[in-house]
Coordinates of C-alpha atoms in Angstrom, one line a residue:
M1 CA 0.0 0.0 0.0
T2 CA 1.0 3.6 -0.4
L3 CA 1.3 6.2 2.4
S4 CA -1.5 8.3 1.0
A5 CA -3.9 7.2 3.9
L6 CA -1.6 9.1 6.3
W7 CA -2.2 12.6 4.9
Q8 CA -5.9 13.0 5.9
P9 CA -6.9 15.3 8.9
L10 CA -8.4 13.9 12.0
T11 CA -10.1 15.3 15.1
L12 CA -8.9 13.5 18.3
G13 CA -10.5 14.7 21.5
R14 CA -10.0 18.5 21.6
L15 CA -7.2 18.3 18.9
D16 CA -7.5 18.9 15.2
L17 CA -4.6 16.9 13.6
S18 CA -3.4 17.5 10.1
H19 CA -2.3 13.9 9.5
R20 CA -2.4 10.3 10.9
L21 CA 1.1 10.0 12.4
A22 CA 2.1 10.5 16.0
L23 CA 5.1 10.0 18.2
A24 CA 4.9 6.7 20.1
P25 CA 6.0 6.8 23.8
M26 CA 9.6 5.6 24.2
T27 CA 11.7 5.6 27.4
R28 CA 14.9 7.6 26.9
S29 CA 16.1 8.1 30.5
R30 CA 17.4 11.7 30.0
S31 CA 15.6 13.4 32.9
N32 CA 17.3 14.7 36.0
T33 CA 17.8 12.3 38.9
D34 CA 14.8 13.8 40.7
G35 CA 12.6 13.1 37.7
T36 CA 12.5 16.7 36.3
P37 CA 12.8 17.0 32.5
G38 CA 15.4 19.5 31.6
E39 CA 16.2 21.6 28.5
L40 CA 17.5 18.7 26.5
V41 CA 14.2 16.8 26.9
A42 CA 12.3 19.9 25.7
E43 CA 14.6 20.1 22.7
Y44 CA 14.1 16.5 21.9
Y45 CA 10.3 16.7 21.9
G46 CA 10.3 20.1 20.2
Q47 CA 12.3 18.7 17.3
R48 CA 9.6 16.1 16.7
A49 CA 6.6 18.4 17.0
S50 CA 5.7 18.0 13.3
L51 CA 4.3 14.5 14.2
G52 CA 1.4 16.4 15.6
L53 CA 0.4 14.2 18.5
I54 CA 3.4 13.8 20.8
I55 CA 2.9 10.9 23.3
S56 CA 5.7 11.3 25.9
E57 CA 7.8 8.6 27.4
G58 CA 6.4 6.8 30.5
T59 CA 6.2 9.2 33.4
Q60 CA 5.8 8.1 36.9
P61 CA 2.7 9.4 38.8
S62 CA 4.4 8.8 42.2
A63 CA 7.7 7.7 43.8
D64 CA 6.2 4.2 44.0
G65 CA 5.6 4.3 40.3
Q66 CA 9.2 4.7 39.2
G67 CA 10.8 1.7 37.5
Y68 CA 14.0 3.0 36.0
A69 CA 16.6 5.6 36.7
N70 CA 16.4 9.1 35.2
T71 CA 12.8 8.7 34.0
P72 CA 10.5 11.7 34.4
G73 CA 7.9 12.2 37.0
I74 CA 4.7 14.4 37.1
Y75 CA 3.8 14.6 40.8
T76 CA 6.0 17.5 42.2
P77 CA 6.0 21.2 41.5
E78 CA 9.5 20.8 40.0
H79 CA 8.2 18.1 37.6
V80 CA 5.4 20.5 36.5
E81 CA 7.9 23.3 35.7
G82 CA 10.1 20.9 33.8
W83 CA 7.2 19.5 31.8
R84 CA 6.0 23.1 31.1
S85 CA 9.3 23.7 29.2
V86 CA 8.5 20.6 27.1
T87 CA 4.9 21.5 26.3
T88 CA 5.9 25.0 25.5
A89 CA 8.6 23.8 23.0
V90 CA 6.2 21.4 21.3
H91 CA 3.3 24.0 21.1
A92 CA 5.7 26.6 19.6
Q93 CA 6.2 24.2 16.7
G94 CA 2.5 23.4 16.3
G95 CA 2.4 20.1 18.0
A96 CA 0.3 18.7 21.0
V97 CA 1.5 16.7 24.0
F98 CA -0.1 13.8 25.8
I99 CA 2.0 12.8 28.8
Q100 CA 2.0 9.0 29.3
L101 CA 1.4 8.1 33.0
M102 CA 3.3 4.9 33.7
H103 CA 3.4 3.1 37.1
A104 CA 6.0 0.4 36.7
G105 CA 4.6 -1.8 39.6
R106 CA 6.9 -4.8 40.1
M107 CA 9.1 -3.9 37.2
S108 CA 11.3 -1.8 39.4
H109 CA 14.1 -2.0 41.9
P110 CA 14.7 0.0 45.1
D111 CA 18.0 1.3 43.8
N112 CA 16.1 3.1 41.0
T113 CA 13.5 5.0 43.2
P114 CA 13.9 8.1 45.3
H115 CA 12.6 6.3 48.5
H116 CA 14.4 3.0 47.9
R117 CA 11.4 1.0 49.0
Q118 CA 10.2 -2.4 47.8
P119 CA 8.2 -2.3 44.5
V120 CA 4.5 -2.8 44.7
A121 CA 2.2 -5.0 42.6
P122 CA -1.3 -6.6 42.7
S123 CA 0.3 -9.7 44.3
A124 CA 3.7 -10.6 45.8
I125 CA 4.9 -12.4 42.7
P126 CA 8.3 -11.3 41.3
A127 CA 8.6 -10.5 37.6
D128 CA 11.9 -12.4 37.6
Q129 CA 13.4 -10.0 35.1
N130 CA 16.8 -8.3 34.8
I131 CA 16.5 -4.5 35.3
L132 CA 19.3 -1.9 34.8
T133 CA 20.2 -0.1 38.0
P134 CA 22.9 2.5 38.8
T135 CA 25.2 -0.4 39.8
G136 CA 24.4 -2.6 36.8
P137 CA 21.7 -5.2 36.0
Q138 CA 19.9 -6.8 38.9
K139 CA 16.9 -9.1 39.3
T140 CA 13.6 -7.4 40.1
P141 CA 12.7 -8.3 43.7
T142 CA 9.6 -9.7 45.1
P143 CA 7.1 -6.9 45.3
R144 CA 4.8 -5.9 48.1
E145 CA 1.1 -6.7 47.5
L146 CA -1.0 -3.6 47.4
S147 CA -3.7 -3.4 50.1
G148 CA -7.2 -2.2 49.2
E149 CA -6.3 1.1 50.8
D150 CA -3.1 1.2 48.7
I151 CA -5.1 0.7 45.6
Q152 CA -7.2 3.7 46.3
T153 CA -4.1 5.7 47.1
T154 CA -2.6 4.7 43.7
V155 CA -5.8 5.8 41.9
A156 CA -5.5 9.1 43.7
D157 CA -1.8 9.3 42.6
F158 CA -2.9 8.9 39.0
R159 CA -5.6 11.6 39.4
H160 CA -3.0 14.0 40.9
A161 CA -0.6 13.3 38.1
A162 CA -3.2 13.9 35.4
A163 CA -4.1 17.3 37.0
S164 CA -0.3 18.1 37.2
A165 CA 0.1 17.3 33.5
I166 CA -2.6 19.7 32.6
A167 CA -1.1 22.3 34.9
A168 CA 2.2 21.8 33.0
G169 CA 0.5 22.7 29.7
A170 CA -0.1 19.2 28.4
D171 CA -3.1 18.6 26.1
G172 CA -3.9 15.3 27.8
V173 CA -2.5 12.1 29.3
E174 CA -2.2 8.5 28.2
I175 CA -2.7 5.8 30.8
H176 CA -0.1 3.1 30.3
G177 CA -2.0 -0.1 30.7
A178 CA 0.5 -2.2 28.7
N179 CA 3.9 -3.7 28.4
G180 CA 4.1 -5.5 31.7
Y181 CA 3.7 -2.5 34.0
L182 CA 1.3 -2.1 37.0
L183 CA -2.1 -2.0 35.1
H184 CA -1.1 -4.8 32.9
Q185 CA 0.0 -6.8 36.0
F186 CA -3.6 -6.4 37.4
L187 CA -5.0 -7.7 34.1
S188 CA -2.7 -10.8 33.9
P189 CA -3.7 -14.0 35.8
N190 CA -0.1 -15.0 36.3
A191 CA 0.7 -11.7 38.1
N192 CA -2.6 -11.1 39.9
H193 CA -3.6 -13.8 42.4
R194 CA -5.8 -11.6 44.5
T195 CA -9.0 -12.9 46.0
D196 CA -10.7 -9.6 46.6
A197 CA -12.6 -7.3 44.2
Y198 CA -9.5 -6.7 42.1
G199 CA -8.6 -10.3 41.2
G200 CA -10.0 -13.6 40.1
S201 CA -12.5 -13.1 37.3
I202 CA -12.0 -11.1 34.1
Q203 CA -14.3 -8.5 35.5
D204 CA -12.4 -8.1 38.8
R205 CA -9.0 -8.1 37.2
S206 CA -10.2 -5.2 35.0
R207 CA -11.5 -3.2 37.9
F208 CA -8.3 -1.3 38.7
V209 CA -7.8 -0.2 35.1
I210 CA -11.3 1.0 34.8
E211 CA -11.2 2.9 38.1
V212 CA -8.0 4.7 37.0
A213 CA -9.5 5.7 33.7
Q214 CA -12.7 6.9 35.3
A215 CA -10.8 9.0 37.9
L216 CA -8.8 10.7 35.2
A217 CA -11.8 11.3 33.0
D218 CA -13.5 12.9 36.0
E219 CA -10.4 15.0 36.8
I220 CA -9.4 16.4 33.4
G221 CA -12.2 15.5 31.0
Q222 CA -12.6 12.2 29.1
D223 CA -11.6 13.9 25.8
R224 CA -8.1 14.5 27.3
V225 CA -7.5 10.9 28.3
G226 CA -6.1 8.1 26.2
I227 CA -5.1 4.6 27.2
R228 CA -2.5 2.1 25.9
L229 CA -3.1 -1.6 26.0
S230 CA -1.0 -4.6 24.7
P231 CA -3.1 -7.8 24.6
A232 CA -0.9 -10.9 24.9
M233 CA 2.3 -8.8 25.1
P234 CA 4.8 -11.1 27.0
L235 CA 6.9 -8.3 28.6
G236 CA 7.9 -8.1 32.2
G237 CA 7.1 -11.8 32.9
I238 CA 3.5 -11.4 31.9
S239 CA 1.5 -14.4 30.5
E240 CA -2.2 -13.8 29.8
G241 CA -3.1 -17.3 28.8
D242 CA -4.4 -18.8 25.6
T243 CA -5.9 -16.8 22.7
A244 CA -9.5 -17.3 23.9
S245 CA -8.6 -16.0 27.3
V246 CA -6.8 -12.9 26.0
R247 CA -9.7 -12.1 23.6
A248 CA -12.3 -12.5 26.5
Q249 CA -10.2 -10.3 28.8
Y250 CA -9.7 -7.4 26.3
R251 CA -13.2 -7.5 24.7
H252 CA -14.6 -7.1 28.2
L253 CA -12.1 -4.4 29.3
V254 CA -12.4 -2.3 26.1
G255 CA -16.1 -2.6 26.2
E256 CA -16.2 -1.1 29.7
L257 CA -13.7 1.6 28.8
A258 CA -15.6 2.5 25.6
A259 CA -18.5 3.7 27.8
L260 CA -16.2 6.4 29.2
N261 CA -15.7 7.9 25.6
L262 CA -12.0 8.5 26.1
A263 CA -10.0 10.4 23.5
Y264 CA -8.3 7.3 22.1
L265 CA -7.3 3.7 22.5
H266 CA -3.7 3.0 21.7
L267 CA -2.9 -0.7 21.0
H268 CA 0.6 -2.2 21.0
H269 CA -0.3 -5.0 18.7
V270 CA 1.4 -8.4 18.5
G271 CA -0.5 -10.1 15.8
D272 CA -4.1 -11.2 16.6
D273 CA -5.8 -9.3 13.8
E274 CA -9.2 -10.8 14.7
L275 CA -9.0 -9.3 18.2
L276 CA -7.8 -6.0 16.7
R277 CA -10.8 -5.8 14.4
S278 CA -13.2 -6.6 17.2
L279 CA -11.7 -3.9 19.5
R280 CA -11.8 -1.4 16.6
D281 CA -15.5 -2.2 16.2
I282 CA -16.2 -1.7 20.0
W283 CA -14.2 1.5 20.4
P284 CA -16.2 4.8 19.7
T285 CA -13.3 7.2 19.2
A286 CA -9.8 7.2 17.7
V287 CA -7.7 4.0 17.6
L288 CA -3.9 4.1 17.4
V289 CA -2.0 0.9 16.5
V290 CA 1.7 0.2 16.8
R291 CA 3.1 -3.0 15.3
Y292 CA 6.5 -4.5 15.8
G293 CA 8.6 -4.9 12.7
R294 CA 6.8 -2.5 10.3
N295 CA 8.9 -1.4 7.5
R296 CA 8.5 2.1 5.9
E297 CA 6.1 0.9 3.2
Q298 CA 3.8 -0.7 5.9
I299 CA 3.3 2.3 8.1
A300 CA 0.0 3.3 6.6
D301 CA -1.4 -0.2 6.2
D302 CA -3.6 -0.3 9.3
V303 CA -5.0 3.2 8.6
A304 CA -5.8 2.3 5.0
A305 CA -7.5 -1.0 6.1
G306 CA -9.7 0.8 8.7
L307 CA -8.1 -0.9 11.6
A308 CA -6.5 2.3 13.0
D309 CA -7.0 6.1 12.7
I310 CA -3.4 6.9 13.6
A311 CA -0.1 5.1 13.1
P312 CA 2.4 6.2 15.9
L313 CA 6.1 5.9 15.1
G314 CA 8.8 4.7 17.4
R315 CA 12.3 4.2 16.2
F316 CA 11.6 5.9 12.8
A317 CA 10.8 9.1 14.7
L318 CA 13.6 8.6 17.3
A319 CA 16.3 8.7 14.6
N320 CA 14.5 11.2 12.3
P321 CA 13.2 14.3 14.0
D322 CA 11.7 15.4 10.6
I323 CA 10.2 12.0 9.8
V324 CA 6.9 13.5 8.5
E325 CA 8.8 15.5 5.9
R326 CA 11.0 12.5 5.0
L327 CA 8.0 10.3 4.5
R328 CA 6.2 12.9 2.3
L329 CA 9.3 13.3 0.2
S330 CA 10.3 9.6 0.1
A331 CA 13.7 10.8 1.5
P332 CA 16.3 8.5 3.0
L333 CA 16.1 7.8 6.8
N334 CA 18.7 7.9 9.5
E335 CA 19.4 4.7 11.3
V336 CA 19.0 4.3 15.0
D337 CA 22.2 3.9 17.2
P338 CA 21.1 1.3 19.7
S339 CA 23.9 2.1 22.1
T340 CA 22.4 5.6 22.9
L341 CA 18.8 4.6 23.4
Y342 CA 18.8 4.9 27.2
G343 CA 20.5 7.5 29.3
G344 CA 23.4 9.8 28.4
G345 CA 23.3 13.3 26.8
A346 CA 22.6 14.8 23.4
T347 CA 24.4 12.0 21.5
G348 CA 21.8 9.7 19.9
Y349 CA 19.0 11.9 21.4
T350 CA 18.9 15.4 19.9
D351 CA 21.8 15.2 17.4
Y352 CA 20.1 13.1 14.7
P353 CA 20.3 15.3 11.5
S354 CA 17.3 16.7 9.8
L355 CA 17.1 16.8 6.0
A356 CA 18.3 20.4 6.0
H357 CA 21.5 19.4 7.8
A358 CA 22.1 15.9 6.5

């Protein structure tokens, strides 16, 4: 297929977008040690503002939510000021920003957090994954099971973070319910062994995700809230069962979330096109789809097929700040330097050349 399907305008929540591309959320670990984004972060996002909808890297809503070192937060006044520089840079170039709210849950380590406490999760089941810490790779420890009161505190943390994002000038927030992090842990039967109202059945495992989404819709408006899900994504030690189980889980969850009329559903897709089509049919607003392994010629395929309204770009956009222009002109693309993906300074972050300087 051609890329022509990408160049149509779209209304998403309160935004009028001129095309069907967006920046996918990607952890880059360039914030200050206290979680405040600095000038380099603002420069990075400002460079990519032509993508229209900029979805930020995962941003912790609390100290408990931090998974990795040098990731941004959005729960202190300093965080709000740092993010304001980012939103100002993007808005100056005509783009819009949704800050992704990511609570890592058990995918964390005490050495990576400001309070150095044990990670939290729906159940005291370790992810058994290696995680990078300031002293090198370590195993994720056994997490502390959240109490019922802790769960309500966590919902309140998300609510506060969403309000803080809007105070920082963001156009909205994306709830990270994917990729093995806290919300995904609640959804997964191998990570959630609870016997209360937040575990057991599909309906109860979905409850926490729905409560977070409802709280954020109430706090900042449903048209400024998106959510990311990744059915059957085996990251962070997650295993969601067989195909029938995954389909039942996500058709129920997306059906419940659809009633909230959120701005968008963002799917990190791993190959079940039947499920993708059914979720597209359930969802009343915009659908964003990211697939692993797309080549340049395949970027528009889901939009052209009616499976998606927007095709967010990850590594293509990481290495090409002017990716929209390059795609329009069929121009060559910069290649990603994998050694500079996480942490460091400008190298491999803000120094990828644009066409004008190539």
